[in-house]
CSV table of C-alpha atoms in Angstrom, one decimal:
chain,number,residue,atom,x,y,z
A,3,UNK,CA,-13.0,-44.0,10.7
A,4,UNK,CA,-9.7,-43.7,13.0
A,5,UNK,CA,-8.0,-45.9,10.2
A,6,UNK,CA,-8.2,-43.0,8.0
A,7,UNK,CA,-6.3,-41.0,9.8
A,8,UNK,CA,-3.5,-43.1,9.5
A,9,UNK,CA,-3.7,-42.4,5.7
A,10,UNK,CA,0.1,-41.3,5.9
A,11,UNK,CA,1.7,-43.8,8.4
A,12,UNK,CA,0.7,-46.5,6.2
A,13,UNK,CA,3.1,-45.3,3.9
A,14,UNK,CA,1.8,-47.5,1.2
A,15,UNK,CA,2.8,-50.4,2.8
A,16,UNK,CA,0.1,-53.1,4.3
A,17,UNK,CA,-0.5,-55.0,7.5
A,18,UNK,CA,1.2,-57.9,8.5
A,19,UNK,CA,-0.3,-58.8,12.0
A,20,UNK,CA,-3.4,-57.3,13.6
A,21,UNK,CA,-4.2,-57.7,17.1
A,22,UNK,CA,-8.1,-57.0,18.7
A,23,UNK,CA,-7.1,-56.5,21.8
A,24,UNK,CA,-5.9,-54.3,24.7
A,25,UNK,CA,-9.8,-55.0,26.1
A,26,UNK,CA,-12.4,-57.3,25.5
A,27,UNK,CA,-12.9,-56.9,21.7
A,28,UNK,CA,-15.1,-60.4,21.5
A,29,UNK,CA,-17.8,-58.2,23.1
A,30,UNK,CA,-17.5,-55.9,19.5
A,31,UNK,CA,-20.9,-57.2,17.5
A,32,UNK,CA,-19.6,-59.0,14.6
A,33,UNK,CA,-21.5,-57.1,12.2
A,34,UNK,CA,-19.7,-54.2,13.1
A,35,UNK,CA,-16.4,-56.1,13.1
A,36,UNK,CA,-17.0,-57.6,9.8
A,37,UNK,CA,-17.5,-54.4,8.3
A,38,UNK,CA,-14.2,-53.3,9.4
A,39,UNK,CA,-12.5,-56.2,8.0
A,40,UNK,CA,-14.2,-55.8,4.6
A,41,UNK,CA,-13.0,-52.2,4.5
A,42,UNK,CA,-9.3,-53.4,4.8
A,43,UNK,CA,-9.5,-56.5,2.4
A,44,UNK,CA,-11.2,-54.0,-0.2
A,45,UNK,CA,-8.5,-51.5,-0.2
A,46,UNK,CA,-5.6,-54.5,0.3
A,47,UNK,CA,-4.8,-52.9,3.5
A,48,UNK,CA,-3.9,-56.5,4.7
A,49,UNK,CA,-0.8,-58.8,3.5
A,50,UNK,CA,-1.2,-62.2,2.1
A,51,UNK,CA,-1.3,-65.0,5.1
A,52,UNK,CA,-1.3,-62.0,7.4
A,53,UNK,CA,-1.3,-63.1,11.4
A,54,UNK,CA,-5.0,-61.9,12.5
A,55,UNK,CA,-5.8,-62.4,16.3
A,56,UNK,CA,-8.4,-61.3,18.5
A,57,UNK,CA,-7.9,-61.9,22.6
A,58,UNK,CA,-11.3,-62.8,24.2
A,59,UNK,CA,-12.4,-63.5,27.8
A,60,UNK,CA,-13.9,-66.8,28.0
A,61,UNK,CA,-16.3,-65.5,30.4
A,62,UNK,CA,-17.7,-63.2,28.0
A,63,UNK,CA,-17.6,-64.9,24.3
A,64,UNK,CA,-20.6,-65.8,22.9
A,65,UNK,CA,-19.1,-68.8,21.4
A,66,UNK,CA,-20.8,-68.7,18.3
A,67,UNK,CA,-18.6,-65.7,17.2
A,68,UNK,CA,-16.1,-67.9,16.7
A,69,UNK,CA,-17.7,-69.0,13.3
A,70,UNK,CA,-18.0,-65.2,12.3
A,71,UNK,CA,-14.7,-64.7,13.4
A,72,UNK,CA,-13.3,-67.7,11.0
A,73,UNK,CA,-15.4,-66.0,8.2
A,74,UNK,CA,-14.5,-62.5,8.0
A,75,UNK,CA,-10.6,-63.2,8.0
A,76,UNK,CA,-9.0,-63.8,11.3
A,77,UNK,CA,-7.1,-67.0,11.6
A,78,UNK,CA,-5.6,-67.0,15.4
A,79,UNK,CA,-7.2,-66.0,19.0
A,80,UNK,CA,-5.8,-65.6,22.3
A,81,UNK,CA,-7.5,-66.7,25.4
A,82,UNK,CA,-7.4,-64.5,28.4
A,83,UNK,CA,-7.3,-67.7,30.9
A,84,UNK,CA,-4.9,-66.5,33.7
A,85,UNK,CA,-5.3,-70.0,35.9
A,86,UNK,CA,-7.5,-73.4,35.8
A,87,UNK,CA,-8.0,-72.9,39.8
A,88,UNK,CA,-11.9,-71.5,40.2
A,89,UNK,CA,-10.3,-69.9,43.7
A,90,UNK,CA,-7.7,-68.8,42.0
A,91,UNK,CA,-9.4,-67.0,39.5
A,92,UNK,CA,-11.9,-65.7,42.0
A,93,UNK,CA,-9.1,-64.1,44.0
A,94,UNK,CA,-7.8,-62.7,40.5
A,95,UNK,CA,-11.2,-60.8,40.2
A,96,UNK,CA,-12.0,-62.7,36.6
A,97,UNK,CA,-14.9,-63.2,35.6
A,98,UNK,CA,-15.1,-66.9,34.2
A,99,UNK,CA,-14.2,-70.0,35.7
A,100,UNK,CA,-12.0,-73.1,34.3
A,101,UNK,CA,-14.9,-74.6,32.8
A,102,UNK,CA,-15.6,-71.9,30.5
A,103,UNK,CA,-12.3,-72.2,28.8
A,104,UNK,CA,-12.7,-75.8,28.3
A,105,UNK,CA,-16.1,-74.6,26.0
A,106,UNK,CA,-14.5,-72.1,25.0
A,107,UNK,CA,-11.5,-74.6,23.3
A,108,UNK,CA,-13.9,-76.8,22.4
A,109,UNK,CA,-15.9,-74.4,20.8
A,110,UNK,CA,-12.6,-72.5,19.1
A,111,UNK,CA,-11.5,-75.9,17.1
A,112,UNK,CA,-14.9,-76.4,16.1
A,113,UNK,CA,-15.0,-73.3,14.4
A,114,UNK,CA,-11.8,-74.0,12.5
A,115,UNK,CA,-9.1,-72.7,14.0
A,116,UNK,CA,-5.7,-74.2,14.9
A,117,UNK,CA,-3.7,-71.7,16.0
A,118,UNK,CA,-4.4,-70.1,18.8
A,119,UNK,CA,-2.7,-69.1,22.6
A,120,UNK,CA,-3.4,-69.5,26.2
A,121,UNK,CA,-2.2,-66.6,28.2
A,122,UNK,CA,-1.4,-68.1,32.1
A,123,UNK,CA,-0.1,-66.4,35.2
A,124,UNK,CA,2.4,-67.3,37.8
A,125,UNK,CA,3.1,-66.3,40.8
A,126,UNK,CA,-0.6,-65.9,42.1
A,127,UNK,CA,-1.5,-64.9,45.6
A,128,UNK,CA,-1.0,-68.3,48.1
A,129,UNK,CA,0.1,-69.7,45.0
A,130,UNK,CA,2.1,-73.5,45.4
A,131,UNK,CA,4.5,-75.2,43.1
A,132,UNK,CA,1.9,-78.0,42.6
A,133,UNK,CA,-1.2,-75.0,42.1
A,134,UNK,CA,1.2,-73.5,39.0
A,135,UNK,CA,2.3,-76.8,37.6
A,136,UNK,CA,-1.2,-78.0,37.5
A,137,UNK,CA,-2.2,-74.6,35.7
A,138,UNK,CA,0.8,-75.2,33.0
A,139,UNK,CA,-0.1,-79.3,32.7
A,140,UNK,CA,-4.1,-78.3,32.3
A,141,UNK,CA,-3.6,-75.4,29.9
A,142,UNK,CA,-0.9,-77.8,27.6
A,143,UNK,CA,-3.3,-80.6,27.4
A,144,UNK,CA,-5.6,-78.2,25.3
A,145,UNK,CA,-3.4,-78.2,23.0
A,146,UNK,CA,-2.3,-74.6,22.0
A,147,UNK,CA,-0.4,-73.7,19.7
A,148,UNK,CA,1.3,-70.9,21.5
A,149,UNK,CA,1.0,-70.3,25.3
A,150,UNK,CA,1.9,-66.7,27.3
A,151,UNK,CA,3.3,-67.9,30.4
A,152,UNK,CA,3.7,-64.9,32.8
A,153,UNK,CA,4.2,-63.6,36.6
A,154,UNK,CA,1.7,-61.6,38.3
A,155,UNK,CA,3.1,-58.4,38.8
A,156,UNK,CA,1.1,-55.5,41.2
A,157,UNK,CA,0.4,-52.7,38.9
A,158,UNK,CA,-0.1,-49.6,40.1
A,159,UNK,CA,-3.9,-47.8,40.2
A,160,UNK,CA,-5.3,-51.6,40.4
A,161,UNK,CA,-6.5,-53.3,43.8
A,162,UNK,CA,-4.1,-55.4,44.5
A,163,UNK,CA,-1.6,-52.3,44.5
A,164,UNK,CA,-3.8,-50.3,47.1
A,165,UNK,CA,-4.4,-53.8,49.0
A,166,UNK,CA,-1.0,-56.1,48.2
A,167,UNK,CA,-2.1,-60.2,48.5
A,168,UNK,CA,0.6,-62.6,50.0
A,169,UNK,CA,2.7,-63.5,46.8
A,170,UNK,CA,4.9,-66.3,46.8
A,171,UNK,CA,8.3,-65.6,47.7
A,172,UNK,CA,11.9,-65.3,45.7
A,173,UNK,CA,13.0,-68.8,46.1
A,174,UNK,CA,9.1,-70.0,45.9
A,175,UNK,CA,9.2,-68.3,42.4
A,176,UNK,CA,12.3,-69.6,41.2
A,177,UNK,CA,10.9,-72.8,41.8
A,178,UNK,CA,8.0,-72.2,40.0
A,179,UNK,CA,10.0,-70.9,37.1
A,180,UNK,CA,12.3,-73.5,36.3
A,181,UNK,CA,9.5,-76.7,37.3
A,182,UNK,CA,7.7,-74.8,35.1
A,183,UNK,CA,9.8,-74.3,31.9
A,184,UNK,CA,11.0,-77.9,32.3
A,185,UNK,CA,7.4,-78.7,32.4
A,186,UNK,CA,6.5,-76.8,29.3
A,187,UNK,CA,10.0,-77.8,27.6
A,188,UNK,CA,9.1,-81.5,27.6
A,189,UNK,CA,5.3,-80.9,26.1
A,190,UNK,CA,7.4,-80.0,23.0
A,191,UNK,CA,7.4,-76.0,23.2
A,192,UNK,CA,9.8,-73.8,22.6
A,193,UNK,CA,10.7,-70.5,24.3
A,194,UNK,CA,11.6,-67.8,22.2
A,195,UNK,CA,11.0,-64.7,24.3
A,196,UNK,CA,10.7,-64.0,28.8
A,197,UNK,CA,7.7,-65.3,28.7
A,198,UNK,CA,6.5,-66.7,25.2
A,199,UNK,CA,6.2,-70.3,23.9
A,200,UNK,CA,5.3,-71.9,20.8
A,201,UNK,CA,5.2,-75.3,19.6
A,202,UNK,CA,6.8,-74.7,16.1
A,203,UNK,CA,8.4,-71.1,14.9
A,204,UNK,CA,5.6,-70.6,12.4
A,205,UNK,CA,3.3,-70.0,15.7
A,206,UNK,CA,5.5,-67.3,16.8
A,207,UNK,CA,3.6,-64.4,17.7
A,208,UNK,CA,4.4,-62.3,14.9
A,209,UNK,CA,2.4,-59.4,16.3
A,210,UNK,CA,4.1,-59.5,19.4
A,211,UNK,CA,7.7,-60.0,17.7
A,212,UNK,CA,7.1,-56.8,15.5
A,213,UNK,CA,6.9,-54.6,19.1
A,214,UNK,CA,9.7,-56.7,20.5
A,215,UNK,CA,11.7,-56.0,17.1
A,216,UNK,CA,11.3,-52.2,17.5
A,217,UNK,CA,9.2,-52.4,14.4
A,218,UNK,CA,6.8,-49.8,13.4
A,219,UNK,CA,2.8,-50.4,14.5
A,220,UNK,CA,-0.3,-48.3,14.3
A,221,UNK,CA,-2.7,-48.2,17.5
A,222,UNK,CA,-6.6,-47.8,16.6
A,223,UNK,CA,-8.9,-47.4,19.2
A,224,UNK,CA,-9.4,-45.3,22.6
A,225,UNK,CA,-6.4,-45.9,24.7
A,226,UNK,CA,-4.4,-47.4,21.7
A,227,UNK,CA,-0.7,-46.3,21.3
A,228,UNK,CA,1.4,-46.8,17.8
A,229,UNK,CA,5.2,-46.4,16.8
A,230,UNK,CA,5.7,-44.6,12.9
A,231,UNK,CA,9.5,-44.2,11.3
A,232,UNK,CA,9.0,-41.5,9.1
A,233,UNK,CA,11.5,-42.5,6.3
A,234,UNK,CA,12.0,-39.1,4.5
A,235,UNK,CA,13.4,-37.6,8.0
A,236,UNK,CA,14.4,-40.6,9.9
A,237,UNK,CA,12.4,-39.5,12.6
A,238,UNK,CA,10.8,-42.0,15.0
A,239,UNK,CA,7.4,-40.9,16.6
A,240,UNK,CA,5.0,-42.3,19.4
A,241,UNK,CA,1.7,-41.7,19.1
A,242,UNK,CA,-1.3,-42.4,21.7
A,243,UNK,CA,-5.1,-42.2,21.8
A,244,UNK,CA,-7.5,-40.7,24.2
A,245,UNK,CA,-8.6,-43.2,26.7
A,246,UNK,CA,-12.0,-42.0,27.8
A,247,UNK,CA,-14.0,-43.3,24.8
A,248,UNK,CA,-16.6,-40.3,25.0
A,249,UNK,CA,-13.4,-37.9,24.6
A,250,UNK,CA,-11.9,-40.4,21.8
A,251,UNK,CA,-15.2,-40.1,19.9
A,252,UNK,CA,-15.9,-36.3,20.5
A,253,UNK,CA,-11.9,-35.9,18.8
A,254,UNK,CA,-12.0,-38.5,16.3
A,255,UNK,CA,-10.2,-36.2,13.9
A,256,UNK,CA,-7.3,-35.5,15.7
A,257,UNK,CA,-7.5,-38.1,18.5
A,258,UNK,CA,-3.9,-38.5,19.9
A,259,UNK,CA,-0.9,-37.1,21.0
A,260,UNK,CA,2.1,-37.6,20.2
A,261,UNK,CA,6.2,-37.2,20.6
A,262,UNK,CA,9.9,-38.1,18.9
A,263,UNK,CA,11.8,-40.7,20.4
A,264,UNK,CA,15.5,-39.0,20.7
A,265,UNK,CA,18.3,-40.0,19.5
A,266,UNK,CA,20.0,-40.8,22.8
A,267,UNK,CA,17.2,-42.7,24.3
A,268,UNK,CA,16.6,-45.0,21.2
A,269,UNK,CA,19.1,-47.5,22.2
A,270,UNK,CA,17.5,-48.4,25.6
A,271,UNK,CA,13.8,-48.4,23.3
A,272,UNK,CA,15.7,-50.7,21.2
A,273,UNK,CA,16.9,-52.9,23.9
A,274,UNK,CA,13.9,-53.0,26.0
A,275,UNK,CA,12.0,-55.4,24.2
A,276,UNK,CA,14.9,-57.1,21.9
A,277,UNK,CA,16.4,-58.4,24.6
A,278,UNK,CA,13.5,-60.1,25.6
A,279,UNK,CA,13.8,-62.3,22.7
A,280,UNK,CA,16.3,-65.8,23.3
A,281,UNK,CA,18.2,-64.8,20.5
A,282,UNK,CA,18.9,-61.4,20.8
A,283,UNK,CA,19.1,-59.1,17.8
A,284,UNK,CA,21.8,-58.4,15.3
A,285,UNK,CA,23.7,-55.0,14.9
A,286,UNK,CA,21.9,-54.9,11.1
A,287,UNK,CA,18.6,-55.2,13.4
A,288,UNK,CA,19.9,-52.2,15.8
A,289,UNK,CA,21.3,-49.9,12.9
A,290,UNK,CA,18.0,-50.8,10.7
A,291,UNK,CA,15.2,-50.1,13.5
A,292,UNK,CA,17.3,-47.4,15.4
A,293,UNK,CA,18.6,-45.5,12.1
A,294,UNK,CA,22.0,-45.5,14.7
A,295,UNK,CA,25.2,-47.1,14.2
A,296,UNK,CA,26.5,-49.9,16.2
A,297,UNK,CA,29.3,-47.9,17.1
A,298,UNK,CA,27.4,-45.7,18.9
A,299,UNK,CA,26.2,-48.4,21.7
A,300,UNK,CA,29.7,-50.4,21.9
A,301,UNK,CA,31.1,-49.1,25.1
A,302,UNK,CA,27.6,-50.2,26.7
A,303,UNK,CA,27.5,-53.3,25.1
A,304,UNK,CA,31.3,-54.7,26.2
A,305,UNK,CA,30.1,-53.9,29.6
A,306,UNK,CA,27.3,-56.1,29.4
A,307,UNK,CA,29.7,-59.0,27.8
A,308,UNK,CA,32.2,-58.3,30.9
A,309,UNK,CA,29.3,-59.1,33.2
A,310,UNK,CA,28.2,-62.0,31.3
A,311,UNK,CA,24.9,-60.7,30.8
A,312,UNK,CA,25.3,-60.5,27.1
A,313,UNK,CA,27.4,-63.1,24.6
A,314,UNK,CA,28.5,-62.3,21.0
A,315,UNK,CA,27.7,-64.6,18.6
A,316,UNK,CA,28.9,-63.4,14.8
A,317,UNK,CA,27.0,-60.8,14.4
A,318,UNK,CA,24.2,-61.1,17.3
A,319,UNK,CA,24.6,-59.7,20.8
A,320,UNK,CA,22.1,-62.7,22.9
A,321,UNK,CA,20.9,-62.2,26.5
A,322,UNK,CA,22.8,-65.4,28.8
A,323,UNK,CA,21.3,-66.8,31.1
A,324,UNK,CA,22.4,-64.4,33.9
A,325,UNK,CA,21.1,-61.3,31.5
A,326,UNK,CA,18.0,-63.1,31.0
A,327,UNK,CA,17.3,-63.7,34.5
A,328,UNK,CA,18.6,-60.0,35.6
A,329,UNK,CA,17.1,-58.9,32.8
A,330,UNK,CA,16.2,-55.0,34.6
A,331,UNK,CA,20.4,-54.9,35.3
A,332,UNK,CA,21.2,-55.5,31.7
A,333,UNK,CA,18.7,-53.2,30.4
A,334,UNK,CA,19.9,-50.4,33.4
A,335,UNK,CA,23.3,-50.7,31.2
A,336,UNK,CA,21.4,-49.0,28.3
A,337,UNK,CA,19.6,-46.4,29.9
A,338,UNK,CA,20.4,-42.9,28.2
């Protein structure tokens, strides 16, 4: 088991989120999922009222998973929706359509769960303001508990990069953006991150907040990458997985690579997905993660303040408004 070889990262301690994901895990038989889960309960690998959340396609669930899901131990899913527009999805190459996430809601609640997140794109090819506001106002009135609301960005190695669709434009996306948030605003969510929402701070994604903490995580799984502070040197490492899955099996025993984070270049990790987060991070945060002083960042950090992309608050530096929405200039401020 790849778990095993984690023996010393764990470094006695036990998990506090875990996220099937990265994929489509709901096509993983539940059998062999269970078994997995048993494994960890029985060695109390896994922290009391743990966050456990597994991301599935609602094109490809088999809906009565859900149930199984409930019963072996995990308490929170996140659906891959992207729109509620059947073209729009079409154009997005997915494979379900808007109907199958209504089943798949209805089917979700049934099963017992009440916590669980709608991931939604922006910023879609031929996209309007009225195509993305009826996207956010069809996705709210299912009721999440969280919802992941994103712009489409052309990756590269994917079609759209090879073949770029028409996307909307600046001033069409800033449009978008704020109707949006306003939108989502008065359906009584908060945001606490670029593009993260909840409806109360006990559905924060706590999975998600550990990477955009600078916390320490453990990948599992072909293609998986993990973060390990090793606390008798200090060290910080990075560690990734094979992603052909043939290869990842054929190495199981020594299935990843992996490389220290140096000292110079931890601030800009630090601050790449901190200042994501509305409310910034403290400097007992930085020193903690970064095993840096403060001191070492201030010059950086007053610059940001002198171009109001950053404000001081006590003891936490916070992104403004400016920094959030110029959030690759105030992050270029950090680089090593």
């Amino acid at each position: 088991m790849d778990l095993q070889s984690h023996t010393h990262d764990l470094q006695a301690r036990q998990f506090d989120s875990i996220f099937l994901g990265g994929g489509t895990p709901s096509l993983f038989p539940s059998n062999e999922l269970s078994q997995l889960f048993e494994y960890l309960f029985k060695h109390k690998l896994i922290a009391d009222h743990a966050e456990i959340t597994i991301e599935a396609n609602p094109g490809t669930i088999e809906h009565s998973k859900f149930s199984d899901y409930k019963t072996m131990g995990i308490n929170r899913v996140s659906l891959g929706v992207q729109s509620l527009q059947n073209d729009k999805l079409k154009i997005l190459g997915r494979i379900h359509n808007a109907q199958n996430v209504y089943n798949a809601v209805n089917e979700l609640t049934h099963a017992g769960f009440d916590n669980f997140n709608i991931d939604l794109m922006h910023g879609l090819p031929d996209q309007s303001v009225d195509d993305a506001l009826f996207d956010l106002r069809e996705a709210l009135a299912l009721n999440p508990t969280h919802l992941s609301w994103y712009q489409l960005t052309l990756e590269p190695n994917t079609a759209f990069a090879v073949k770029p669709p028409k996307l909307p434009d600046e001033d069409l996306l800033f449009t978008i953006e704020q109707q949006g948030k306003a939108l989502i605003k008065s359906a009584g969510f908060t945001q606490y991150e670029t593009s993260a929402y909840c409806k109360d701070t006990k559905y924060q994604a706590r999975h998600n907040l550990n990477y955009w903490q600078f916390g320490d995580y453990i990948g599992i799984g072909a293609g998986a990458h993990g973060k390990i502070t090793l606390p008798e040197t200090g060290i910080i490492r990075r560690h990734w997985k094979r992603k052909n899955p043939k290869l990842y099996m054929q190495e199981l025993q020594f299935p990843y690579g992996s490389s220290d984070i140096a000292t110079d270049e931890r601030p800009y990790e630090f601050m790449l997905n901190a200042l994501r987060l509305q409310h910034g991070f403290s400097i007992r945060q930085f020193e903690q993660t970064t095993g840096l002083s403060i001191d070492m960042i201030v010059p950086q950090l007053n610059k940001a303040v002198t171009r109001k992309l950053l404000t001081r608050e006590s003891e936490y530096f916070i992104p403004t408004e400016l920094g959030q929405r110029f959030l690759n200039d105030l992050l270029h401020i950090f680089l090593p």
